[in-house]
Tab-separated table of C-alpha atoms in Angstrom:
chain	number	residue	atom	x	y	z
A	1238	SER	CA	-22.824	-25.046	-1.383
A	1239	ALA	CA	-25.715	-25.917	-3.716
A	1240	LEU	CA	-28.247	-24.794	-1.105
A	1241	PRO	CA	-27.609	-21.183	-0.092
A	1242	ALA	CA	-29.861	-19.544	2.488
A	1243	GLY	CA	-33.485	-19.159	1.334
A	1244	GLU	CA	-36.360	-21.261	0.024
A	1245	HIS	CA	-35.724	-24.025	-2.505
A	1246	THR	CA	-37.962	-26.162	-4.734
A	1247	PHE	CA	-37.059	-29.692	-5.853
A	1248	ALA	CA	-38.753	-30.546	-9.164
A	1249	VAL	CA	-38.840	-34.238	-10.136
A	1250	GLU	CA	-40.136	-35.765	-13.355
A	1251	ILE	CA	-41.384	-39.357	-12.993
A	1252	HIS	CA	-41.807	-41.785	-15.950
A	1253	GLN	CA	-44.011	-44.893	-15.768
A	1254	PHE	CA	-42.225	-47.810	-17.438
A	1255	ASN	CA	-45.316	-49.927	-18.101
A	1256	THR	CA	-48.513	-48.263	-19.282
A	1257	ASN	CA	-50.565	-51.081	-17.744
A	1258	ASN	CA	-49.083	-50.534	-14.268
A	1259	THR	CA	-51.040	-48.116	-12.047
A	1260	ASP	CA	-48.519	-48.143	-9.195
A	1261	LEU	CA	-46.517	-44.954	-8.768
A	1262	ARG	CA	-44.165	-44.148	-5.928
A	1263	PHE	CA	-41.474	-41.558	-5.308
A	1264	ASP	CA	-39.109	-41.318	-2.336
A	1265	LEU	CA	-36.839	-38.391	-1.486
A	1266	THR	CA	-34.221	-38.230	1.224
A	1267	LEU	CA	-32.252	-35.069	1.916
A	1268	SER	CA	-29.264	-35.338	4.210
A	1269	GLY	CA	-26.666	-32.780	5.187
A	1270	ILE	CA	-24.343	-31.494	7.862
A	1271	TYR	CA	-24.253	-28.380	9.950
A	1272	PRO	CA	-22.309	-25.433	8.483
A	1273	ILE	CA	-18.567	-25.550	9.067
A	1274	PRO	CA	-17.949	-23.747	12.349
A	1275	THR	CA	-15.732	-20.686	12.774
A	1276	PRO	CA	-12.046	-21.628	12.844
A	1277	PRO	CA	-11.054	-22.641	16.367
A	1278	THR	CA	-8.663	-19.699	16.680
A	1279	GLU	CA	-11.687	-17.403	16.628
A	1280	LEU	CA	-13.703	-19.396	19.181
A	1281	ARG	CA	-13.422	-18.472	22.841
A	1282	TRP	CA	-14.773	-20.334	25.834
A	1283	GLU	CA	-16.092	-18.252	28.669
A	1284	TYR	CA	-13.030	-19.016	30.756
A	1285	GLU	CA	-10.586	-18.227	27.908
A	1286	TYR	CA	-9.958	-14.547	28.302
A	1287	ARG	CA	-8.959	-12.322	25.384
A	1288	TRP	CA	-7.534	-9.762	27.795
A	1289	LYS	CA	-6.812	-9.874	31.507
A	1290	SER	CA	-5.622	-7.005	33.628
A	1291	ALA	CA	-2.747	-7.248	36.046
A	1292	THR	CA	-3.598	-7.698	39.714
A	1293	LEU	CA	-4.553	-4.277	41.047
A	1294	SER	CA	-3.202	-3.612	44.535
A	1295	ASN	CA	-5.512	-0.626	45.038
A	1296	PHE	CA	-9.213	-0.613	44.296
A	1297	VAL	CA	-10.351	1.298	41.207
A	1298	ALA	CA	-13.960	1.722	40.143
A	1299	THR	CA	-13.275	1.479	36.405
A	1300	VAL	CA	-10.722	-0.193	34.154
A	1301	ALA	CA	-10.012	0.756	30.514
A	1302	ILE	CA	-9.823	-2.245	28.184
A	1303	PRO	CA	-7.113	-1.661	25.536
A	1304	THR	CA	-8.350	-1.359	21.979
A	1305	SER	CA	-5.939	-4.090	20.893
A	1306	ALA	CA	-8.017	-6.597	22.888
A	1307	VAL	CA	-11.284	-6.030	21.034
A	1308	ARG	CA	-12.542	-5.723	17.499
A	1309	GLU	CA	-15.221	-3.347	16.391
A	1310	ASN	CA	-18.865	-4.415	16.256
A	1311	ARG	CA	-18.254	-7.528	18.383
A	1312	HIS	CA	-20.026	-8.671	21.561
A	1313	TYR	CA	-17.946	-9.138	24.702
A	1314	ARG	CA	-18.471	-9.958	28.375
A	1315	ALA	CA	-16.319	-8.746	31.230
A	1316	ARG	CA	-16.043	-10.135	34.792
A	1317	VAL	CA	-14.193	-9.119	37.901
A	1318	ARG	CA	-13.096	-10.861	41.111
A	1319	HIS	CA	-11.498	-9.723	44.357
A	1320	MET	CA	-8.806	-11.041	46.667
A	1321	ASP	CA	-9.015	-10.738	50.416
A	1322	ASN	CA	-6.129	-9.957	52.729
A	1323	THR	CA	-5.317	-13.656	53.108
A	1324	GLY	CA	-4.806	-14.189	49.373
A	1325	ARG	CA	-8.116	-15.962	48.724
A	1326	TRP	CA	-9.982	-15.090	45.525
A	1327	SER	CA	-13.721	-14.568	45.350
A	1328	HIS	CA	-15.913	-16.137	42.695
A	1329	TRP	CA	-16.129	-14.281	39.417
A	1330	SER	CA	-18.840	-11.641	39.277
A	1331	ALA	CA	-21.816	-11.837	36.955
A	1332	PRO	CA	-20.703	-10.791	33.459
A	1333	VAL	CA	-21.191	-7.298	32.124
A	1334	ALA	CA	-21.957	-7.494	28.387
A	1335	PHE	CA	-21.105	-4.809	25.869
A	1336	GLN	CA	-20.718	-4.339	22.142
A	1337	SER	CA	-17.637	-2.583	20.812
A	1338	THR	CA	-18.179	0.334	18.461
A	1339	PRO	CA	-15.868	1.741	15.778
A	1340	VAL	CA	-13.482	4.450	16.926
A	1341	SER	CA	-12.707	7.524	14.879
A	1342	ILE	CA	-9.336	7.015	13.219
A	1343	GLN	CA	-9.914	9.538	10.444
A	1344	PRO	CA	-6.745	11.541	11.222
A	1345	LEU	CA	-4.694	8.352	10.794
A	1346	LEU	CA	-6.503	7.480	7.572
A	1347	ASP	CA	-5.933	10.975	6.205
A	1348	HIS	CA	-2.319	11.559	7.181
A	1349	LEU	CA	-0.389	8.452	8.309
A	1350	ALA	CA	1.569	6.982	5.396
A	1351	ILE	CA	3.824	3.974	5.032
A	1352	SER	CA	6.539	6.091	3.442
A	1353	GLU	CA	9.527	3.737	3.008
A	1354	ILE	CA	10.085	-0.036	3.016
A	1355	MET	CA	13.500	-1.653	3.284
A	1356	TYR	CA	12.745	-5.296	2.528
A	1357	ASP	CA	15.995	-6.537	0.969
A	1358	PRO	CA	18.967	-4.792	2.650
A	1359	SER	CA	22.488	-5.015	1.314
A	1360	THR	CA	24.606	-7.826	2.703
A	1361	GLU	CA	26.308	-7.331	6.043
A	1362	THR	CA	29.780	-5.806	6.136
A	1363	PRO	CA	32.602	-7.767	7.808
A	1364	SER	CA	32.267	-5.702	10.984
A	1365	GLU	CA	28.490	-6.152	11.018
A	1366	GLY	CA	28.948	-9.879	10.553
A	1367	LEU	CA	31.404	-10.039	13.434
A	1368	ALA	CA	28.786	-8.313	15.589
A	1369	GLY	CA	26.404	-11.169	14.810
A	1370	TRP	CA	24.130	-9.434	12.289
A	1371	ARG	CA	22.911	-10.667	8.919
A	1372	ALA	CA	21.446	-8.714	5.993
A	1373	GLN	CA	17.818	-9.284	7.004
A	1374	ASP	CA	18.452	-7.740	10.427
A	1375	PHE	CA	18.646	-4.303	8.771
A	1376	GLU	CA	15.037	-4.347	7.506
A	1377	TYR	CA	12.733	-1.494	8.483
A	1378	VAL	CA	9.457	0.221	7.623
A	1379	GLU	CA	9.083	3.977	7.912
A	1380	LEU	CA	5.876	5.810	8.847
A	1381	GLU	CA	5.327	9.476	8.058
A	1382	ASN	CA	2.819	12.049	9.285
A	1383	ARG	CA	1.918	13.918	6.093
A	1384	SER	CA	-0.141	16.532	7.887
A	1385	SER	CA	1.316	20.038	8.042
A	1386	SER	CA	-0.427	20.924	11.300
A	1387	LEU	CA	-1.836	17.857	13.068
A	1388	THR	CA	0.097	15.680	15.543
A	1389	LEU	CA	-0.915	12.005	15.306
A	1390	ASP	CA	-1.348	9.798	18.368
A	1391	LEU	CA	-0.006	6.344	17.459
A	1392	THR	CA	-1.333	4.646	20.582
A	1393	ASP	CA	-2.684	1.195	19.622
A	1394	VAL	CA	-1.300	1.416	16.057
A	1395	ARG	CA	0.387	-1.810	14.975
A	1396	PHE	CA	1.368	-3.903	11.971
A	1397	THR	CA	-0.819	-7.022	11.904
A	1398	GLN	CA	0.122	-8.574	8.563
A	1399	GLY	CA	3.467	-9.059	6.861
A	1400	ILE	CA	5.227	-8.149	10.077
A	1401	GLU	CA	3.833	-8.174	13.599
A	1402	VAL	CA	4.816	-5.250	15.770
A	1403	ALA	CA	3.048	-2.702	17.971
A	1404	ILE	CA	4.115	0.931	18.147
A	1405	ASP	CA	5.668	1.764	21.517
A	1406	PRO	CA	3.132	3.234	24.000
A	1407	GLY	CA	2.759	7.010	24.048
A	1408	VAL	CA	4.264	7.767	20.623
A	1409	ARG	CA	2.990	11.004	19.118
A	1410	LEU	CA	4.133	11.867	15.606
A	1411	ALA	CA	4.549	15.574	14.933
A	1412	PRO	CA	3.532	17.164	11.600
A	1413	GLY	CA	5.947	16.077	8.883
A	1414	ALA	CA	7.828	13.725	11.245
A	1415	ARG	CA	8.836	10.121	10.596
A	1416	CYS	CA	9.287	7.064	12.784
A	1417	LEU	CA	10.520	3.517	12.209
A	1418	VAL	CA	9.733	-0.052	13.089
A	1419	ALA	CA	12.896	-2.126	12.736
A	1420	ARG	CA	13.738	-5.785	12.764
A	1421	SER	CA	16.523	-4.883	15.188
A	1422	ARG	CA	17.116	-1.557	16.921
A	1423	ALA	CA	20.735	-2.457	17.564
A	1424	ALA	CA	21.470	-3.560	13.991
A	1425	LEU	CA	19.841	-0.511	12.406
A	1426	THR	CA	21.664	1.811	14.804
A	1427	LEU	CA	24.966	0.138	13.976
A	1428	ARG	CA	24.463	0.650	10.246
A	1429	HIS	CA	22.820	4.089	10.167
A	1430	GLY	CA	23.924	5.751	13.398
A	1431	ALA	CA	22.409	6.712	16.731
A	1432	GLY	CA	19.299	8.810	17.200
A	1433	LEU	CA	17.011	6.955	14.797
A	1434	PRO	CA	13.298	7.379	15.687
A	1435	ILE	CA	12.698	3.639	16.226
A	1436	VAL	CA	9.325	2.972	17.879
A	1437	GLY	CA	9.051	-0.819	17.619
A	1438	GLU	CA	10.827	-4.054	16.716
A	1439	PHE	CA	9.557	-6.989	14.657
A	1440	SER	CA	12.348	-9.354	15.671
A	1441	THR	CA	10.103	-12.443	15.463
A	1442	SER	CA	9.007	-11.763	11.862
A	1443	ARG	CA	10.597	-10.403	8.700
A	1444	LEU	CA	9.752	-8.764	5.382
A	1445	ASP	CA	9.572	-11.073	2.366
A	1446	ASN	CA	12.122	-10.240	-0.334
A	1447	GLY	CA	9.629	-11.258	-3.019
A	1448	GLY	CA	6.846	-9.042	-1.687
A	1449	GLU	CA	3.867	-9.780	0.558
A	1450	PRO	CA	0.699	-8.219	1.994
A	1451	LEU	CA	1.384	-5.508	4.554
A	1452	LYS	CA	-1.278	-4.226	6.939
A	1453	LEU	CA	-1.039	-1.306	9.338
A	1454	SER	CA	-3.930	-1.501	11.788
A	1455	TYR	CA	-5.529	0.263	14.691
A	1456	GLY	CA	-6.440	-1.783	17.744
A	1457	GLY	CA	-7.383	-5.364	17.047
A	1458	GLY	CA	-7.291	-5.091	13.259
A	1459	THR	CA	-9.073	-1.983	11.916
A	1460	PRO	CA	-7.074	-1.234	8.735
A	1461	ILE	CA	-5.268	2.070	8.289
A	1462	ARG	CA	-3.099	0.986	5.334
A	1463	GLU	CA	-3.403	-2.397	3.653
A	1464	PHE	CA	-1.677	-3.401	0.424
A	1465	ARG	CA	0.806	-5.832	-1.071
A	1466	TYR	CA	4.250	-4.532	-1.950
A	1467	ASP	CA	6.147	-6.440	-4.625
A	1468	ASP	CA	9.464	-6.657	-6.451
A	1469	ASP	CA	7.841	-6.790	-9.882
A	1470	VAL	CA	6.025	-4.304	-12.106
A	1471	PRO	CA	4.383	-1.953	-11.511
A	1472	TRP	CA	6.449	-1.872	-8.291
A	1473	PRO	CA	10.075	-0.717	-8.523
A	1474	ALA	CA	12.075	-3.755	-9.580
A	1475	GLY	CA	15.567	-2.544	-8.782
A	1476	ALA	CA	15.222	-2.739	-4.968
A	1477	SER	CA	15.411	-6.529	-5.077
A	1478	GLY	CA	18.875	-7.612	-3.972
A	1479	THR	CA	20.481	-4.184	-4.409
A	1480	GLY	CA	20.155	-2.775	-0.908
A	1481	SER	CA	17.868	0.047	-2.044
A	1482	SER	CA	14.585	0.758	-0.321
A	1483	ILE	CA	11.309	1.728	-1.971
A	1484	THR	CA	9.681	5.060	-1.135
A	1485	PHE	CA	6.167	6.384	-1.635
A	1486	ILE	CA	6.452	9.512	-3.784
A	1487	PRO	CA	5.819	12.669	-1.710
A	1488	THR	CA	2.605	14.627	-2.392
A	1489	THR	CA	0.988	11.512	-3.896
A	1490	PRO	CA	-2.619	11.057	-2.657
A	1491	MET	CA	-2.891	8.582	0.201
A	1492	ALA	CA	-5.441	6.530	-1.747
A	1493	LEU	CA	-2.621	5.481	-4.106
A	1494	GLN	CA	-0.465	3.792	-1.427
A	1495	SER	CA	-1.317	0.391	-2.881
A	1496	ASP	CA	-0.308	1.326	-6.448
A	1497	GLY	CA	3.312	0.379	-7.090
A	1498	SER	CA	3.535	2.960	-9.896
A	1499	TYR	CA	3.817	5.651	-7.219
A	1500	TRP	CA	6.810	4.093	-5.442
A	1501	ARG	CA	10.461	4.575	-6.385
A	1502	ASN	CA	13.843	3.046	-5.625
A	1503	THR	CA	15.786	5.230	-3.198
A	1504	PRO	CA	18.955	4.894	-1.123
A	1505	ALA	CA	18.223	3.851	2.457
A	1506	SER	CA	17.263	6.902	4.549
A	1507	PRO	CA	15.564	5.610	7.729
A	1508	GLY	CA	13.782	8.422	9.550
A	1509	ALA	CA	14.904	11.096	7.064
A	1510	PRO	CA	13.549	12.443	3.759
A	1511	SER	CA	14.398	10.144	0.870
A	1512	VAL	CA	16.644	11.205	-1.986
A	1513	PHE	CA	15.199	10.293	-5.377
A	1514	PRO	CA	18.071	9.444	-7.755
A	1515	GLN	CA	17.898	11.268	-11.050
A	1516	GLY	CA	18.950	10.315	-14.527
A	1517	TRP	CA	18.675	7.470	-16.985
A	1518	ALA	CA	20.370	4.771	-14.884
A	1519	ALA	CA	18.197	5.469	-11.829
A	1520	TRP	CA	15.077	5.439	-14.007
A	1521	LEU	CA	15.972	2.050	-15.506
A	1522	ALA	CA	16.561	0.647	-12.006
A	1523	ASN	CA	12.948	1.293	-11.111
A	1524	TYR	CA	11.604	-1.002	-13.799
A	1525	PHE	CA	14.146	-3.682	-14.753
A	1526	LYS	CA	15.946	-6.332	-12.690
A	1527	PRO	CA	19.644	-6.857	-13.449
A	1528	ASN	CA	19.235	-10.610	-12.850
A	1529	ASP	CA	16.534	-10.876	-15.547
A	1530	PRO	CA	17.915	-13.039	-18.421
A	1531	THR	CA	16.448	-10.546	-20.916
A	1532	TYR	CA	17.766	-7.474	-19.073
A	1533	ALA	CA	20.240	-6.498	-21.805
A	1534	GLN	CA	17.493	-6.544	-24.450
A	1535	LYS	CA	15.072	-4.442	-22.373
A	1536	ILE	CA	17.214	-1.460	-21.363
A	1537	PRO	CA	18.425	0.219	-24.618
A	1538	ALA	CA	16.903	3.627	-25.307
A	1539	THR	CA	15.347	2.328	-28.535
A	1540	ALA	CA	13.837	-0.820	-26.951
A	1541	ASP	CA	10.081	-1.160	-26.373
A	1542	PRO	CA	9.754	-3.904	-23.703
A	1543	ASP	CA	6.000	-3.499	-23.171
A	1544	GLY	CA	5.168	-3.266	-26.877
A	1545	ASP	CA	3.086	-0.092	-26.577
A	1546	GLY	CA	4.775	1.712	-29.479
A	1547	LEU	CA	6.832	3.992	-27.212
A	1548	ASP	CA	10.521	3.257	-26.862
A	1549	ASN	CA	12.323	3.625	-23.529
A	1550	ALA	CA	13.667	7.088	-24.358
A	1551	THR	CA	10.158	8.373	-25.020
A	1552	GLU	CA	8.743	6.759	-21.880
A	1553	TYR	CA	11.603	8.277	-19.902
A	1554	VAL	CA	10.638	11.743	-21.089
A	1555	LEU	CA	6.929	11.155	-20.553
A	1556	GLY	CA	7.400	9.663	-17.089
A	1557	SER	CA	5.515	6.496	-18.007
A	1558	ASN	CA	6.279	2.903	-17.030
A	1559	PRO	CA	8.235	1.108	-19.792
A	1560	ALA	CA	7.144	-2.300	-18.484
A	1561	VAL	CA	3.382	-1.622	-18.527
A	1562	ALA	CA	1.692	-1.008	-21.873
A	1563	ALA	CA	-1.261	0.774	-20.276
A	1564	SER	CA	1.025	3.429	-18.771
A	1565	ARG	CA	1.048	6.280	-21.264
A	1566	GLY	CA	2.847	8.991	-19.347
A	1567	GLY	CA	2.266	12.620	-18.567
A	1568	ILE	CA	1.740	14.383	-21.899
A	1569	VAL	CA	-1.562	16.248	-21.721
A	1570	GLY	CA	-3.219	18.599	-24.180
A	1571	GLY	CA	-5.784	21.231	-23.266
A	1572	THR	CA	-6.869	24.830	-23.538
A	1573	LEU	CA	-6.230	27.953	-21.475
A	1574	SER	CA	-8.133	31.196	-21.219
A	1575	SER	CA	-6.059	34.373	-20.870
A	1576	GLY	CA	-7.086	37.975	-21.496
A	1577	GLY	CA	-10.351	36.890	-23.067
A	1578	LYS	CA	-8.590	34.645	-25.577
A	1579	PHE	CA	-8.183	30.884	-25.709
A	1580	TYR	CA	-4.904	29.059	-26.292
A	1581	PHE	CA	-3.964	25.446	-26.946
A	1582	THR	CA	-1.754	24.045	-24.179
A	1583	LEU	CA	0.668	21.184	-23.809
A	1584	SER	CA	1.983	19.707	-20.549
A	1585	TYR	CA	4.837	17.192	-20.224
A	1586	LEU	CA	7.856	16.271	-18.090
A	1587	PHE	CA	11.182	17.948	-18.699
A	1588	ARG	CA	14.425	16.186	-17.755
A	1589	SER	CA	17.843	17.795	-17.924
A	1590	ASP	CA	19.333	14.844	-19.834
A	1591	ALA	CA	16.539	14.594	-22.407
A	1592	SER	CA	15.658	16.543	-25.531
A	1593	VAL	CA	12.085	17.623	-26.238
A	1594	GLN	CA	10.871	19.425	-29.353
A	1595	PRO	CA	7.171	20.451	-29.440
A	1596	GLU	CA	5.675	20.470	-32.942
A	1597	SER	CA	2.356	21.627	-34.388
A	1598	SER	CA	0.300	20.650	-37.432
A	1599	THR	CA	-3.058	21.331	-39.069
A	1600	ASP	CA	-3.274	18.109	-41.076
A	1601	LEU	CA	-1.193	15.479	-39.173
A	1602	THR	CA	1.093	15.353	-42.211
A	1603	THR	CA	3.140	18.535	-42.147
A	1604	TRP	CA	4.744	19.291	-38.779
A	1605	VAL	CA	6.660	22.423	-37.848
A	1606	PRO	CA	8.327	23.503	-34.594
A	1607	ALA	CA	5.646	24.868	-32.282
A	1608	ASN	CA	5.859	28.414	-30.967
A	1609	LEU	CA	5.033	27.870	-27.275
A	1610	VAL	CA	5.161	30.106	-24.217
A	1611	GLU	CA	5.886	28.682	-20.747
A	1612	VAL	CA	2.980	29.066	-18.315
A	1613	SER	CA	4.311	27.173	-15.280
A	1614	ARG	CA	6.812	24.567	-14.126
A	1615	THR	CA	6.293	22.204	-11.165
A	1616	PRO	CA	9.333	20.368	-9.717
A	1617	GLN	CA	8.859	16.598	-9.272
A	1618	PRO	CA	10.453	14.416	-6.547
A	1619	ASP	CA	12.704	12.634	-9.060
A	1620	GLY	CA	14.283	15.875	-10.255
A	1621	SER	CA	12.173	16.303	-13.379
A	1622	VAL	CA	9.910	19.301	-13.980
A	1623	GLN	CA	6.304	19.232	-15.157
A	1624	LEU	CA	6.021	21.977	-17.775
A	1625	LEU	CA	2.800	23.683	-18.868
A	1626	LEU	CA	3.143	25.526	-22.186
A	1627	ARG	CA	0.684	27.388	-24.392
A	1628	GLU	CA	0.833	28.416	-28.012
A	1629	ALA	CA	1.992	31.988	-28.545
A	1630	GLN	CA	-0.955	32.679	-30.872
A	1631	PRO	CA	-4.556	32.282	-29.662
A	1632	MET	CA	-7.015	29.876	-31.202
A	1633	ARG	CA	-8.579	31.131	-34.475
A	1634	SER	CA	-11.948	30.253	-35.970
A	1635	ALA	CA	-10.208	29.803	-39.340
A	1636	ASP	CA	-8.301	26.814	-37.952
A	1637	LYS	CA	-10.356	23.744	-38.803
A	1638	ALA	CA	-7.985	21.540	-36.801
A	1639	ARG	CA	-4.907	21.971	-34.619
A	1640	PHE	CA	-2.533	19.279	-33.411
A	1641	LEU	CA	0.377	19.396	-30.984
A	1642	ARG	CA	2.938	16.697	-30.274
A	1643	ILE	CA	6.452	16.367	-28.881
A	1644	ARG	CA	9.517	14.741	-30.385
A	1645	ALA	CA	11.535	13.259	-27.525
A	1646	GLY	CA	14.932	11.641	-27.071
A	1647	ARG	CA	17.936	11.339	-24.793
A	1648	LEU	CA	20.831	13.786	-24.956
């Protein structure tokens, strides 16, 4: 490791012990070993095939090699042999060499989301237990096509990390549709009913209750989605051991799939739109584990678990994460032009069980209720509403400074 690729110079300083001695000699021996070879699982002898077709009873001039058998930008060789009518095989042909090239999976990258993960199902009921099922048999991962117009071809799409399962051949996912890979088709059908859009089983693997890397790939390993889900902040904490799933918030940009802040606890809804529980209790369940020894100290409205100066009630109103100090929530100030005049604006979340009082000031000392006019309201998946308000009076040149804030609390 001390000799990376490139030229190197060895500099040696030699000291003569006796000034009357004219002899001077220096020997250098450099020894080493060859670089560590590629792990044996990646090495293939010529006779060790990566893919082999079935015996073809009728001659065909061409054969399509499945994408799952090759990786992009790799060199491969293919051979063929024939059998005569007595069952004797010929020698293998001379190899045909080729280099695989990347395929275009942009539609999958743009629109295919891992929308729901059930990694810690509720314990089996007595009837489920009598049928031979255990809690982990009800695990599933949901995929969603978030395009409004494009049907996605899921041929050669598979999970290659966390769980190992290939999507059933020929699956095409319509715009807005969902499909599932389940640990057990039979178990999931027993618990949630018939007609579930199950397109694969990962019966030989399982989802880790403590979180793990999850990779959805195309072909031999080209990543479509790759991230680690977890049961700790900023991921929803309340899904651990409660039987809830975690769901990627709708309308969230696909680039944020790996950010746990954009996932929420939801009741299990395999293959159907998730219901985002509303209210204080559901909000707390996203961020705090009931089995945490300090749980009781973290959940009061006046507590500040992350020490950022905002108590839980304020973070609830702002939509910020009460367990991450860097999460500051959705209060945003700005300006708006209307009718040739400019107005100060304020945007924040509104919840039906919270109180919000906007206030204004010119000196940060004296605050009075702000006179604001609603500009727009945007419903959020968790039942809250993002409000955009502007001051009733336009900005004036006589105002040396203007400040807006909100006073927030729970009803």
